[in-house]
Short mmCIF file of C-alpha atoms and ligand atoms in Angstrom, two decimals:
data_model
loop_
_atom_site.label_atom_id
_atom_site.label_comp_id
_atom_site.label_asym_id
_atom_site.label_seq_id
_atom_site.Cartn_x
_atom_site.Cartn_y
_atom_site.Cartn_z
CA UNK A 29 16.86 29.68 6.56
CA UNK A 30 14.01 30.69 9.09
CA UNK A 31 11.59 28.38 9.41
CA UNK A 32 8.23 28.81 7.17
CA UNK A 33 5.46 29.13 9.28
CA UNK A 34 3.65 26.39 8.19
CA UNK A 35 6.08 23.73 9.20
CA UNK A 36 5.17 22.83 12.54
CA UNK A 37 7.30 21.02 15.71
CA UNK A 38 6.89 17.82 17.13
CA UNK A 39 3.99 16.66 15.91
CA UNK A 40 2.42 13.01 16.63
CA UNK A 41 2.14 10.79 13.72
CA UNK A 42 0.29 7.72 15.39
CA UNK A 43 -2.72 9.50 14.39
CA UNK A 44 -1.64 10.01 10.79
CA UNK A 45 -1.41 6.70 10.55
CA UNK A 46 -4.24 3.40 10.09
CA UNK A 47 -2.25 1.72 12.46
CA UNK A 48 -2.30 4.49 15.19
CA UNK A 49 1.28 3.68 16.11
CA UNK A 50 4.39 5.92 16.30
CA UNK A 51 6.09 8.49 17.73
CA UNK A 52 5.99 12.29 16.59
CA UNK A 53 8.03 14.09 14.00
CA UNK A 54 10.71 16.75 14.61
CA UNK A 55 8.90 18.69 11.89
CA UNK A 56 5.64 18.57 10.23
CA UNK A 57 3.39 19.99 7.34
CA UNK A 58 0.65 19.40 5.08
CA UNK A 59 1.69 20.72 1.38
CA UNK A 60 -1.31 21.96 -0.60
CA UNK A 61 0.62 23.07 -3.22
CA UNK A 62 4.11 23.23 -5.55
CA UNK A 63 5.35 26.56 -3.87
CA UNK A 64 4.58 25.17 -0.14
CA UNK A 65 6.44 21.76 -0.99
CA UNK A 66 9.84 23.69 -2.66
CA UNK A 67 10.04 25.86 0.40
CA UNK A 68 9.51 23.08 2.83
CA UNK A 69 12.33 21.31 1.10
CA UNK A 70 14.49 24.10 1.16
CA UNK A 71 13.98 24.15 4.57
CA UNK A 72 14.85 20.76 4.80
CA UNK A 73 18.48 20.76 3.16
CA UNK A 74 19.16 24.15 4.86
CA UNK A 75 18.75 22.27 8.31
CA UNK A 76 20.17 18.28 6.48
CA UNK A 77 16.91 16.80 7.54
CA UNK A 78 16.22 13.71 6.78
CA UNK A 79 12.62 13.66 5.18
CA UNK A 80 9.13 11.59 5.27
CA UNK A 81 6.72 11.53 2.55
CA UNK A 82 3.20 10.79 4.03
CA UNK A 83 0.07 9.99 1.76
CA UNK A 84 -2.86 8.43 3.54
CA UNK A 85 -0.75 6.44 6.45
CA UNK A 86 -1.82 2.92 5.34
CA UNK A 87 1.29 1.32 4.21
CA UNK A 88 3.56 2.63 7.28
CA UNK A 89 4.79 1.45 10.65
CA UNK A 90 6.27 4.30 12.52
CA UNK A 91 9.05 3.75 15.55
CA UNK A 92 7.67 4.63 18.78
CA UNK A 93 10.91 7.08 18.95
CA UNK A 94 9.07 9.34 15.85
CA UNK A 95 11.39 10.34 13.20
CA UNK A 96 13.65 13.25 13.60
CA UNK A 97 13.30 15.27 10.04
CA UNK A 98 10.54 16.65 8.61
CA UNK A 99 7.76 14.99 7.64
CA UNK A 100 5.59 16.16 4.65
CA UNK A 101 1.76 15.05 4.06
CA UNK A 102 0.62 15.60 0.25
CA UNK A 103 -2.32 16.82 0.15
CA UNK A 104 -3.31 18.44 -3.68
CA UNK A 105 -6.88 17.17 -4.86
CA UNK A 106 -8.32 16.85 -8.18
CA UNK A 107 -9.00 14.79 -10.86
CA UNK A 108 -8.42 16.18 -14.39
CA UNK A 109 -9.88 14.13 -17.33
CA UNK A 110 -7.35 14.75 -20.38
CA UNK A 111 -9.44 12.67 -23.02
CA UNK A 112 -11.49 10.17 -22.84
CA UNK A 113 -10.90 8.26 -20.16
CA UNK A 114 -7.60 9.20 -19.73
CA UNK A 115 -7.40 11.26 -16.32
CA UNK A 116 -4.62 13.07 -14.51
CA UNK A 117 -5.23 12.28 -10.60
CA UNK A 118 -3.17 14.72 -7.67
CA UNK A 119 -1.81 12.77 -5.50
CA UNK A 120 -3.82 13.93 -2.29
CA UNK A 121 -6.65 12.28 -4.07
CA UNK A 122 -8.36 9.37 -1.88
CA UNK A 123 -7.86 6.35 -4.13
CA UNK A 124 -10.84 5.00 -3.34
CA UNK A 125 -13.34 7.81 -4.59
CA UNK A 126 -11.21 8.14 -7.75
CA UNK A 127 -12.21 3.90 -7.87
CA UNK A 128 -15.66 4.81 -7.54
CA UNK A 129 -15.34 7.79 -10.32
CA UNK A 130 -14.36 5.47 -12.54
CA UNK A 131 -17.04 3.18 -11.98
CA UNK A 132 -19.62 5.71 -12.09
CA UNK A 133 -18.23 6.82 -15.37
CA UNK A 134 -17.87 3.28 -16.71
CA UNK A 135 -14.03 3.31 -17.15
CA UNK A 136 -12.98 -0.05 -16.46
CA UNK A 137 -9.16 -1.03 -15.21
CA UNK A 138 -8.93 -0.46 -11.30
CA UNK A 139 -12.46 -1.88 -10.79
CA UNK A 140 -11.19 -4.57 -8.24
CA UNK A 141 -8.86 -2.18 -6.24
CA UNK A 142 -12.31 -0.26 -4.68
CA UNK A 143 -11.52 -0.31 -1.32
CA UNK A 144 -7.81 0.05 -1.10
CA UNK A 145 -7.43 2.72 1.78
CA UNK A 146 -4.54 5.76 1.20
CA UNK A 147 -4.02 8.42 -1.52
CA UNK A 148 -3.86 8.48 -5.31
CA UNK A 149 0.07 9.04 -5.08
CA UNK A 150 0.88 6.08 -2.82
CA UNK A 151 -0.20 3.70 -5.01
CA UNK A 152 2.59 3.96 -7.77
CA UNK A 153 4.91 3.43 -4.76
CA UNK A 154 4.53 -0.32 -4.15
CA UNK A 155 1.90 -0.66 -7.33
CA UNK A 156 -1.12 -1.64 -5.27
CA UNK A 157 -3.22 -4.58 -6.21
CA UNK A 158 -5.95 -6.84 -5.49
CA UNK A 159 -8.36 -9.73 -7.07
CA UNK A 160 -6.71 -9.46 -10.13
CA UNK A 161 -5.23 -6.18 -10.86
CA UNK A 162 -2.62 -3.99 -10.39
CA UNK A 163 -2.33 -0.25 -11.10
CA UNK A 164 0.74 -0.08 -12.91
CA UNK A 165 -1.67 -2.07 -15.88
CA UNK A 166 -3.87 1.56 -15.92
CA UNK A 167 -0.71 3.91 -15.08
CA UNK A 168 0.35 5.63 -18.02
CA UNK A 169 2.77 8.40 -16.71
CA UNK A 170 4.05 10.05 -13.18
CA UNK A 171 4.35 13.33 -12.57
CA UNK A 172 6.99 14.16 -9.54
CA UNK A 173 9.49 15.94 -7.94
CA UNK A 174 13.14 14.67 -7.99
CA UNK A 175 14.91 15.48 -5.43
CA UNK A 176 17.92 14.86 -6.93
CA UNK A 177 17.66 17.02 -10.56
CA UNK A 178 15.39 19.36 -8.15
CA UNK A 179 12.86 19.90 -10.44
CA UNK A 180 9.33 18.35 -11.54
CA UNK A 181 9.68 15.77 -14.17
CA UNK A 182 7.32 12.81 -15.80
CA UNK A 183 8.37 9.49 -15.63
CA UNK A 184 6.53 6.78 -18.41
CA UNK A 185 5.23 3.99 -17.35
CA UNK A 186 7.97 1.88 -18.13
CA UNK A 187 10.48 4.01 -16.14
CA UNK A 188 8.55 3.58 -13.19
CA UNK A 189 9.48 -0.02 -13.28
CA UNK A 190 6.57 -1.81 -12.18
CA UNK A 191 6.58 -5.56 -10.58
CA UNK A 192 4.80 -7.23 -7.61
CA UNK A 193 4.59 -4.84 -5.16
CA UNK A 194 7.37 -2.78 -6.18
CA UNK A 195 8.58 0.10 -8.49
CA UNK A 196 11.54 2.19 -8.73
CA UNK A 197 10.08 4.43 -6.23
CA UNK A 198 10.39 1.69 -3.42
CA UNK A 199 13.67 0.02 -4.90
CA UNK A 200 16.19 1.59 -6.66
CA UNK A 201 15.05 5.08 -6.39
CA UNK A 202 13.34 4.89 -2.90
CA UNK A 203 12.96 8.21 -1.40
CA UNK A 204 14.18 10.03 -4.86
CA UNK A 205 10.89 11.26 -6.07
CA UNK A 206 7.45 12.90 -4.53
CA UNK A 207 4.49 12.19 -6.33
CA UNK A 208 3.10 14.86 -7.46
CA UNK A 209 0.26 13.28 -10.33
CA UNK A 210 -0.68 10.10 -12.41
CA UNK A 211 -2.07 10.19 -15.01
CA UNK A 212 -4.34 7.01 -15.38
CA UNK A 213 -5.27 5.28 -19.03
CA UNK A 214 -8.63 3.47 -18.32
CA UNK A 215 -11.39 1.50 -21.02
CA UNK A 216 -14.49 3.43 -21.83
CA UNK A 217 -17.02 0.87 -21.01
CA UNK A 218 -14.54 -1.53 -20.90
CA UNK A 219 -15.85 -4.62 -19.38
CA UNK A 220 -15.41 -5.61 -15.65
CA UNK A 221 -12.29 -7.90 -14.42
CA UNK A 222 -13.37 -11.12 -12.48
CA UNK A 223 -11.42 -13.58 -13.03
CA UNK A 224 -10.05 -13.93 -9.76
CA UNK A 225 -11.60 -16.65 -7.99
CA UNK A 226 -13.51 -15.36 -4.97
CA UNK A 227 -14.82 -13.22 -7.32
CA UNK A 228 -16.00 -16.18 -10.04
CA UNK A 229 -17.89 -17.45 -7.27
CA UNK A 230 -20.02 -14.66 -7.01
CA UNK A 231 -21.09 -14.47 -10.84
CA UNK A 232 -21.86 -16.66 -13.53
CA UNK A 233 -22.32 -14.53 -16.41
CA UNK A 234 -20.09 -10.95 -17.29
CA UNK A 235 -20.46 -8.95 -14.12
CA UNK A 236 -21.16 -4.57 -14.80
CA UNK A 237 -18.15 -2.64 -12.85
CA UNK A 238 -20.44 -1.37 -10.63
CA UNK A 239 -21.02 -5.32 -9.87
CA UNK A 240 -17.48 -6.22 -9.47
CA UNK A 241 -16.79 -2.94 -7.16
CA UNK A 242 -20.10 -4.16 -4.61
CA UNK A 243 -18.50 -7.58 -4.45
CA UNK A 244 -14.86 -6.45 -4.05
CA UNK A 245 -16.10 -3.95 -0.90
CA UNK A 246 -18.21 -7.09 0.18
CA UNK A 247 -15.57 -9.53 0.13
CA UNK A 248 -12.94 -7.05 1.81
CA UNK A 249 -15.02 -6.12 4.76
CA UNK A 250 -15.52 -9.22 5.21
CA UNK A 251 -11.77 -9.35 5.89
CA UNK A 252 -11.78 -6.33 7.69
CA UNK A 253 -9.73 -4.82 4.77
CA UNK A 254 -12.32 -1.44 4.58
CA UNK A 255 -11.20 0.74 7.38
CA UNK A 256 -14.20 1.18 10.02
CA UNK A 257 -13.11 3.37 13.06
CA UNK A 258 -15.52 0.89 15.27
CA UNK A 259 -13.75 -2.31 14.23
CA UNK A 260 -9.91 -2.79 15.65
CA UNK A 261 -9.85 -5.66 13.36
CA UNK A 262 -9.21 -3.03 10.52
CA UNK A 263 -6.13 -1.13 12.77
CA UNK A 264 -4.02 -2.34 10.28
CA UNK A 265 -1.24 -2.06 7.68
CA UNK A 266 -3.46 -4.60 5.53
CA UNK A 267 -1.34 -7.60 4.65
CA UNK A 268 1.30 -7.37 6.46
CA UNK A 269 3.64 -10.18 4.47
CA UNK A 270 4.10 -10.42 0.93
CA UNK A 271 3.55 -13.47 -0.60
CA UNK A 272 6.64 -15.38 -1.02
CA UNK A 273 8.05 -16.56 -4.49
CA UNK A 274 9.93 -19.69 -4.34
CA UNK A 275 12.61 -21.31 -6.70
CA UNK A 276 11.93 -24.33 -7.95
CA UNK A 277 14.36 -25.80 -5.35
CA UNK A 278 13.32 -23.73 -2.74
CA UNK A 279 9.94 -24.62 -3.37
CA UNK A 280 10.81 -28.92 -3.85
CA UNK A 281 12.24 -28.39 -0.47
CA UNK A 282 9.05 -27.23 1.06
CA UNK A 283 7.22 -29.59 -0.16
CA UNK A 284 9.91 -32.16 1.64
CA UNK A 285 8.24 -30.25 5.31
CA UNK A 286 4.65 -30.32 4.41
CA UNK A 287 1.98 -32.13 1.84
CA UNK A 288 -0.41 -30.04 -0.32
CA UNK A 289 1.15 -26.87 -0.53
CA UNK A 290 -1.35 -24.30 -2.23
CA UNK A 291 0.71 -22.83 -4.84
CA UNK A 292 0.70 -20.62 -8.14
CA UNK A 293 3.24 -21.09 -10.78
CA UNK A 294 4.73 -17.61 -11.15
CA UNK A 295 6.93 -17.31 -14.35
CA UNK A 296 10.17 -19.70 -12.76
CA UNK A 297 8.98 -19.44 -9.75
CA UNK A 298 6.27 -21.19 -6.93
CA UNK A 299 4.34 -17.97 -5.47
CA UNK A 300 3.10 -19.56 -1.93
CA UNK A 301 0.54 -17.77 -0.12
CA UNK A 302 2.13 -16.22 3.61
CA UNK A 303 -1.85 -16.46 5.19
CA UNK A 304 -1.20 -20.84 4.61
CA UNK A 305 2.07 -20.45 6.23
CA UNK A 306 1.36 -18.57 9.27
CA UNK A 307 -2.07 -20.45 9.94
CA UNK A 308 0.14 -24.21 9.49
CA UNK A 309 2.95 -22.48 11.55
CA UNK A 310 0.63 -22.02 14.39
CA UNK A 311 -0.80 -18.82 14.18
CA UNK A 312 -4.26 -18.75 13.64
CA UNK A 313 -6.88 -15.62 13.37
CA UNK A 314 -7.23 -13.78 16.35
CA UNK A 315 -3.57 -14.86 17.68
CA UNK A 316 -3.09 -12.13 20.05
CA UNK A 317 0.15 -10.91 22.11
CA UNK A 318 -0.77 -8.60 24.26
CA UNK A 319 -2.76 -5.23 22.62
CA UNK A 320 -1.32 -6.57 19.37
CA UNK A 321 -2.82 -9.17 17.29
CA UNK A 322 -3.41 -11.08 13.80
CA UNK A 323 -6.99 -9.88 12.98
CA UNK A 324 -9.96 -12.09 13.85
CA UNK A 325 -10.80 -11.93 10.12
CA UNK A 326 -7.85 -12.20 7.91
CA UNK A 327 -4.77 -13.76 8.88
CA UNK A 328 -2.30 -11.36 7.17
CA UNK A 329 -3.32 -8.54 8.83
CA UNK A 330 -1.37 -7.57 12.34
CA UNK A 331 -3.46 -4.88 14.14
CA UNK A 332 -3.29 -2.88 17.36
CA UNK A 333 -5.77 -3.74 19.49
CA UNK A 334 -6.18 -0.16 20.98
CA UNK A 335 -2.96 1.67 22.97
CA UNK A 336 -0.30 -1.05 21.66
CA UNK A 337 3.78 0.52 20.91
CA UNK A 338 5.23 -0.23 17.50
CA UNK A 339 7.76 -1.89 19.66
CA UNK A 340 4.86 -4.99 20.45
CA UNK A 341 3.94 -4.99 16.97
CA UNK A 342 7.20 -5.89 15.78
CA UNK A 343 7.93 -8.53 18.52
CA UNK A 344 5.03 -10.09 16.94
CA UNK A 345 6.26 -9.59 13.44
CA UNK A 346 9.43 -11.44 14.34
CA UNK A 347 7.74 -14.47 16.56
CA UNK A 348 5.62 -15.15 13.02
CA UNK A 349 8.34 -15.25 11.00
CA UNK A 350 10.65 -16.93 13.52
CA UNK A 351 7.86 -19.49 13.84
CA UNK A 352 7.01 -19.63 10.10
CA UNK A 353 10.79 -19.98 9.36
CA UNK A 354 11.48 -22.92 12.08
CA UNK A 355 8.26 -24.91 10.64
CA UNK A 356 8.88 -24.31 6.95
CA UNK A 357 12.26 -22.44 6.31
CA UNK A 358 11.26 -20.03 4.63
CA UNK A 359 11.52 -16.27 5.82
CA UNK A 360 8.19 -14.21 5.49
CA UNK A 361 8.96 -10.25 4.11
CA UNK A 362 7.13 -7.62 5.51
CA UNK A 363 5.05 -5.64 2.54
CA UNK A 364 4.61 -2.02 4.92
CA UNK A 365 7.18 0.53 4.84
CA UNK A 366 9.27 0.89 8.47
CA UNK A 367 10.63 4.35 9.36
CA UNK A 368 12.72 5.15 12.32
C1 LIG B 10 -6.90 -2.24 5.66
C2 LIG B 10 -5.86 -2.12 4.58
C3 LIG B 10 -6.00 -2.81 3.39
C4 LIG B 10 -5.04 -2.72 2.38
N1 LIG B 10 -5.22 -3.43 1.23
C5 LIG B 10 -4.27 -3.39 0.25
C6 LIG B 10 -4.44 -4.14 -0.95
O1 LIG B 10 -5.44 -4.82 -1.15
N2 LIG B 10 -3.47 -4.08 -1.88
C7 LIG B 10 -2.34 -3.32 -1.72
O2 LIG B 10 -1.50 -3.31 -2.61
N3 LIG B 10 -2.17 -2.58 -0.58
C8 LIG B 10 -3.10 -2.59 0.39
N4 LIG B 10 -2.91 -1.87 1.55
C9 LIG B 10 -1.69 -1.06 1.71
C10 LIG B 10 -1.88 0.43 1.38
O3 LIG B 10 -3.21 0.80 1.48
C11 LIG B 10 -1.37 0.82 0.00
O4 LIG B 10 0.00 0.50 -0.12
C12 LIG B 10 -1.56 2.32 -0.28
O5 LIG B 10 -1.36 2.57 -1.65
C13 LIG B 10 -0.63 3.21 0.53
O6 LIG B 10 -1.01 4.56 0.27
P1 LIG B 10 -0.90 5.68 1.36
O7 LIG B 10 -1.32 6.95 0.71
O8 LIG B 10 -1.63 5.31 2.60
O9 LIG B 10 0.67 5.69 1.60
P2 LIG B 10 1.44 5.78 3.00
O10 LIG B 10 1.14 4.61 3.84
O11 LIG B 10 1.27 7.12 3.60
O12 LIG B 10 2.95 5.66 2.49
C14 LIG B 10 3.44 4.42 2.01
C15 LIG B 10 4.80 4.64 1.33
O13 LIG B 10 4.59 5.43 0.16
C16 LIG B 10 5.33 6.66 0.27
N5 LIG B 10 4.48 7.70 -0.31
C17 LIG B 10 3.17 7.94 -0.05
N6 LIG B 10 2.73 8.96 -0.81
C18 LIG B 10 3.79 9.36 -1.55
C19 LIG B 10 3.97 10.39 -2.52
N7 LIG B 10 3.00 11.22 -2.89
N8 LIG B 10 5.22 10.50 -3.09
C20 LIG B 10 6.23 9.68 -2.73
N9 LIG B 10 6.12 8.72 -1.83
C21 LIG B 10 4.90 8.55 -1.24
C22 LIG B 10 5.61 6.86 1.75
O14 LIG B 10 6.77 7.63 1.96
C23 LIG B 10 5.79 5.42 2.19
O15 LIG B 10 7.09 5.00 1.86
C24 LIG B 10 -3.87 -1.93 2.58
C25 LIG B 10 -3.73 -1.23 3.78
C26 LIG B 10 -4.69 -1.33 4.78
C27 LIG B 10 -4.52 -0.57 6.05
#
């Protein structure tokens, strides 16, 4: 098969990306629509390349080496209300102006996820959340392509298989489906969520959701969690470990390493916050290698200082959780998605 004219060659992806890191891909295009995205994968199998699925680059770290398929950046915008407050969201969509369309409308449910950077159709992937929510709670179907039936289909919520930071879409079916829609379920002037407690200290009585979304943007920039081209500090991947969730023995045998371990209890398990870790383990804010570094304002968050490989990032991936690992044993997970 010839190849469309829209699919471009060798095309850089650092700039694609929040972290600015990575090489360029073999092939690239931006699909605006069904027709473009079924002859760009036709293109694909005609020429057994591998492919990438690109939303709003937030959640990736790209090799310096690129990635030799093609890569495909969803782009379809809209925002369809169905009923009610029950919308149907493309997933080229920014998430966060869909966040603040709900709140302007007064449908509560994804209130405290304002400021999340990337697109409407990355966030069933690892089922984004933040101060107290998560959007598989609002998500009531996805529309997408399979790639293995090759056609469109819907998956309900409960086949998308929602958990901490995870879904079918990054386990068990990872790389199966495109996300095409959601279709989001939200409360008409449902009331705001704030139990979380940086937000409690803010308010004292019910908070409105336009409250809640102020203090959530307020709180993350304070973090450097709101992209801002000026600041490096927001260069980032956002967190770049997932909290880890200990047994009860793995977690009695932390405690045997260190005293007053902040902890949640987490259904059988001890969830222990990786930000505790790597600041006892000897990394604090700021730690910098090099033109990598952990931010100056949230010590999850590894960022590129300006003109730094994916290859120095990674080193200093592997000296935190070398370091976390000698001091407490326990192995930190990386929450971004790694390609090439
Ligand atoms: C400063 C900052 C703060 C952040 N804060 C948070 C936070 O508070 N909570 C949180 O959960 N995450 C957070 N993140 C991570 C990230 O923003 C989310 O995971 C986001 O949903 C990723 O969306 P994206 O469109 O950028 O996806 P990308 O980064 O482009 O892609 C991520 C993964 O999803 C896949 N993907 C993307 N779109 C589609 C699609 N349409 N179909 C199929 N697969 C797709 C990609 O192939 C890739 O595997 C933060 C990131 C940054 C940089």
């Amino acid at each position: 098969m010839k190849k469309p004219n829209f699919i471009q060659e060798n095309v850089s992806l650092a700039p694609l990306t929040i972290l600015r890191l990575g090489g360029a891909a073999r092939f690239y295009a931006d699909i605006a629509d069904e027709s473009a995205l079924l002859e760009a994968l036709a293109f694909a199998q005609t020429q057994s390349l591998a492919l990438l699925i690109l939303g709003g680059g937030s959640n990736l770290v790209i090799a310096d080496t690129g990635f030799a398929g093609l890569a495909l950046r969803i782009k379809p915008r809209g925002i369809h209300q169905q009923s009610d407050a029950v919308v149907t969201v493309a997933a080229g969509e920014p998430w966060d102006e869909f966040v603040a369309h709900c709140v302007a409308h007064n449908w509560a449910g994804i209130e405290t996820l304002s400021g999340i950077p990337g697109l409407v159709g990355g966030t069933p992937i690892q089922n984004v959340g933040a101060y107290g929510q998560e959007v598989s709670a609002t998500i009531q179907t996805v529309r997408a392509y399979d790639r293995v039936a090759q056609r469109f289909v819907h998956l309900s919520h409960a086949e998308c298989g929602f958990a901490y930071r995870q879904s079918i879409f990054n386990t068990t079916a990872r790389e199966r489906y495109i996300v095409w829609s959601v279709t989001f379920g939200l409360r008409v002037n449902g009331t705001a969520t704030w139990h979380y407690p940086d937000l409690q200290k803010r308010f004292t009585t019910q908070p409105s959701l336009h409250e809640v979304r102020a203090a959530v943007l307020d709180i993350r920039r304070r973090k450097g969690m709101v992209i801002d081209e000026a600041d490096s500090d927001t260069r980032s991947a956002g967190s770049f470990f997932k909290n880890p969730s200990l047994s009860v023995d793995e977690f009695a045998a932390l405690n045997e390493r260190a005293a007053n371990i902040p902890h949640y209890p987490n259904a059988n398990q001890f969830k222990v916050p990786a930000a505790w870790l790597i600041e006892q383990a000897g990394f604090p804010k700021g730690f910098t290698a090099g033109r990598v570094a952990i931010s100056t304002k949230h010590s999850l968050a590894l960022v590129n200082r300006g003109g730094a490989t994916t290859a120095e990032l990674i080193a200093l991936m592997r000296q935190i959780q070398d370091g976390v690992e000698k001091r407490f044993g326990v192995r930190l997970q990386p929450e971004p998605i790694f390609v090439g």
